[in-house]
Short mmCIF file of C-alpha atoms in Angstrom, two decimals:
data_model
loop_
_atom_site.label_atom_id
_atom_site.label_comp_id
_atom_site.label_asym_id
_atom_site.label_seq_id
_atom_site.Cartn_x
_atom_site.Cartn_y
_atom_site.Cartn_z
CA MET P 139 -7.88 -20.99 44.06
CA ARG P 140 -11.04 -20.04 42.13
CA ALA P 141 -11.12 -16.79 40.22
CA LEU P 142 -13.93 -14.44 41.12
CA LEU P 143 -15.94 -13.34 38.10
CA VAL P 144 -18.10 -10.29 38.61
CA PRO P 145 -20.90 -9.92 36.06
CA ILE P 146 -19.96 -6.89 33.99
CA ALA P 147 -23.51 -5.56 33.91
CA MET P 148 -23.42 -5.34 37.69
CA MET P 149 -20.15 -3.43 37.86
CA ALA P 150 -20.19 0.18 38.88
CA VAL P 151 -17.85 1.97 41.17
CA ALA P 152 -19.78 2.60 44.37
CA VAL P 153 -18.95 5.55 46.57
CA PRO P 154 -19.04 4.57 50.26
CA ALA P 155 -21.82 6.37 52.14
CA ALA P 156 -19.30 7.98 54.48
CA ALA P 157 -17.40 9.48 51.55
CA SER P 158 -20.14 11.91 50.59
CA ALA P 159 -23.21 13.36 52.23
CA ALA P 160 -24.89 13.94 48.86
CA PRO P 161 -25.95 10.95 46.78
CA ALA P 162 -23.51 10.05 44.03
CA PRO P 163 -24.74 10.53 40.46
CA ALA P 164 -25.76 7.32 38.73
CA GLN P 165 -22.96 5.81 36.70
CA VAL P 166 -23.29 4.20 33.34
CA PRO P 167 -22.92 0.41 33.67
CA ALA P 168 -19.44 -0.78 32.72
CA GLU P 169 -20.56 -2.82 29.72
CA THR P 170 -22.45 0.14 28.24
CA ALA P 171 -19.61 2.58 28.88
CA ILE P 172 -16.99 0.27 27.36
CA ARG P 173 -19.10 -0.43 24.26
CA GLN P 174 -19.67 3.31 23.79
CA ALA P 175 -15.93 4.01 24.17
CA MET P 176 -15.06 1.32 21.60
CA GLU P 177 -17.70 2.56 19.15
CA ALA P 178 -16.38 6.13 19.52
CA SER P 179 -12.86 4.85 18.90
CA ALA P 180 -13.96 3.02 15.71
CA THR P 181 -15.80 6.15 14.53
CA ALA P 182 -12.61 8.16 15.02
CA TRP P 183 -10.58 5.54 13.11
CA ASN P 184 -13.03 5.75 10.23
CA ALA P 185 -12.81 9.56 10.25
CA GLY P 186 -8.99 9.47 10.18
CA ASP P 187 -8.73 11.08 13.63
CA LEU P 188 -5.83 9.44 15.48
CA ALA P 189 -6.22 11.51 18.67
CA ARG P 190 -9.89 10.53 19.08
CA PHE P 191 -9.12 6.90 18.17
CA MET P 192 -6.47 6.83 20.91
CA ALA P 193 -8.70 8.51 23.54
CA VAL P 194 -9.81 5.10 24.84
CA TYR P 195 -6.19 4.16 25.72
CA ALA P 196 -4.66 4.99 29.12
CA ASP P 197 -1.38 6.91 29.04
CA ASP P 198 0.42 3.84 30.44
CA ALA P 199 -1.30 1.24 28.24
CA VAL P 200 0.61 -1.80 26.97
CA PHE P 201 0.09 -3.16 23.44
CA VAL P 202 1.23 -6.66 22.43
CA THR P 203 2.86 -6.93 18.98
CA PRO P 204 4.52 -9.90 17.27
CA LYS P 205 7.89 -8.24 18.02
CA GLY P 206 7.23 -7.45 21.68
CA LEU P 207 5.45 -4.91 23.85
CA LEU P 208 4.74 -1.27 23.09
CA ARG P 209 4.55 0.71 26.32
CA GLY P 210 2.57 3.91 26.57
CA LYS P 211 -0.09 5.68 24.57
CA GLU P 212 2.42 7.60 22.42
CA ALA P 213 4.24 4.42 21.35
CA ILE P 214 0.91 2.81 20.43
CA ALA P 215 -0.14 5.93 18.51
CA ALA P 216 3.16 5.86 16.61
CA LYS P 217 2.35 2.29 15.46
CA TYR P 218 -1.00 3.41 14.06
CA ARG P 219 -0.02 6.90 12.78
CA PRO P 220 1.08 5.88 9.22
CA SER P 221 -2.42 4.70 8.26
CA PHE P 222 -4.22 7.86 9.40
CA ARG P 223 -4.75 10.39 6.65
CA GLY P 224 -7.33 12.85 7.98
CA VAL P 225 -10.27 11.72 5.84
CA GLY P 226 -10.31 8.07 6.81
CA ASN P 227 -7.86 5.31 7.46
CA ALA P 228 -5.75 3.74 4.73
CA ARG P 229 -6.33 0.27 6.19
CA GLY P 230 -10.12 0.49 5.82
CA ALA P 231 -13.26 1.04 7.89
CA LEU P 232 -13.12 -0.44 11.40
CA THR P 233 -15.95 -2.29 13.12
CA PHE P 234 -16.08 -4.42 16.25
CA ALA P 235 -18.19 -7.47 17.06
CA PHE P 236 -18.37 -7.70 20.85
CA LEU P 237 -18.11 -11.37 21.82
CA GLU P 238 -17.85 -11.38 25.61
CA MET P 239 -17.17 -9.03 28.45
CA ARG P 240 -16.04 -10.12 31.89
CA GLY P 241 -15.78 -8.15 35.06
CA ILE P 242 -12.54 -8.69 36.94
CA ASP P 243 -13.34 -6.40 39.87
CA PRO P 244 -15.26 -3.12 40.22
CA ARG P 245 -12.48 -1.16 38.45
CA HIS P 246 -11.34 -3.69 35.82
CA ALA P 247 -13.02 -5.50 32.94
CA MET P 248 -11.91 -7.61 30.00
CA LEU P 249 -13.42 -7.43 26.52
CA PHE P 250 -13.12 -10.13 23.87
CA ALA P 251 -14.05 -8.87 20.41
CA ARG P 252 -13.52 -9.42 16.71
CA TRP P 253 -12.26 -6.44 14.72
CA THR P 254 -12.84 -6.09 11.01
CA LEU P 255 -11.21 -3.66 8.59
CA THR P 256 -13.08 -3.31 5.31
CA GLY P 257 -11.08 -1.66 2.56
CA PRO P 258 -11.96 -1.00 -1.07
CA SER P 259 -10.64 -4.37 -2.21
CA THR P 260 -9.77 -6.33 0.96
CA VAL P 261 -11.28 -7.37 4.27
CA GLU P 262 -9.03 -8.03 7.27
CA SER P 263 -10.31 -9.50 10.52
CA GLY P 264 -8.84 -10.64 13.79
CA MET P 265 -9.37 -11.00 17.50
CA THR P 266 -8.69 -8.59 20.32
CA THR P 267 -8.51 -8.99 24.07
CA LEU P 268 -8.64 -5.69 25.91
CA VAL P 269 -8.26 -5.04 29.63
CA PHE P 270 -10.02 -1.87 30.79
CA GLU P 271 -9.56 0.09 33.98
CA ARG P 272 -12.01 2.67 35.28
CA ARG P 273 -10.08 5.91 35.70
CA GLY P 274 -12.21 8.75 36.94
CA ALA P 275 -15.38 8.80 34.86
CA ALA P 276 -13.91 6.85 31.92
CA TRP P 277 -13.05 3.23 31.17
CA GLN P 278 -9.62 3.12 29.49
CA ILE P 279 -7.64 0.34 27.83
CA ILE P 280 -4.61 -0.61 29.92
CA ALA P 281 -3.69 -3.74 27.93
CA ASP P 282 -4.36 -4.59 24.26
CA HIS P 283 -3.57 -7.89 22.57
CA SER P 284 -4.91 -7.81 19.02
CA SER P 285 -4.08 -10.29 16.31
#
């Protein structure tokens, strides 16, 4: 069976004509919305704001760690909490290099990116694969595998 790949730039949740008499407002293309959400998350990391950093995660998100799965936004936040200090992040400044985005269906997309943490004396970098789901007006991470 062949997998269906939907170009991410073409993805937008369409409202069936019968669902509303008034035209639906234009939605931001998925790729743009996801990039903006990730950039906002990195900005929050760099400001030391854990709540804003976590805003891109769904409440029921799953995070892959070397020891197993973390289930739920609060468990993921607890993993990150020790490095947040209110005026930045102890691990360094976070940036993302977006490598590829793939549409799965109109409500789901997958992002492949490289993350980089630049500290005063060290640079850490790794890969991340994120699965997003459109929930209401926002794209949220439902699965995160970062290494």
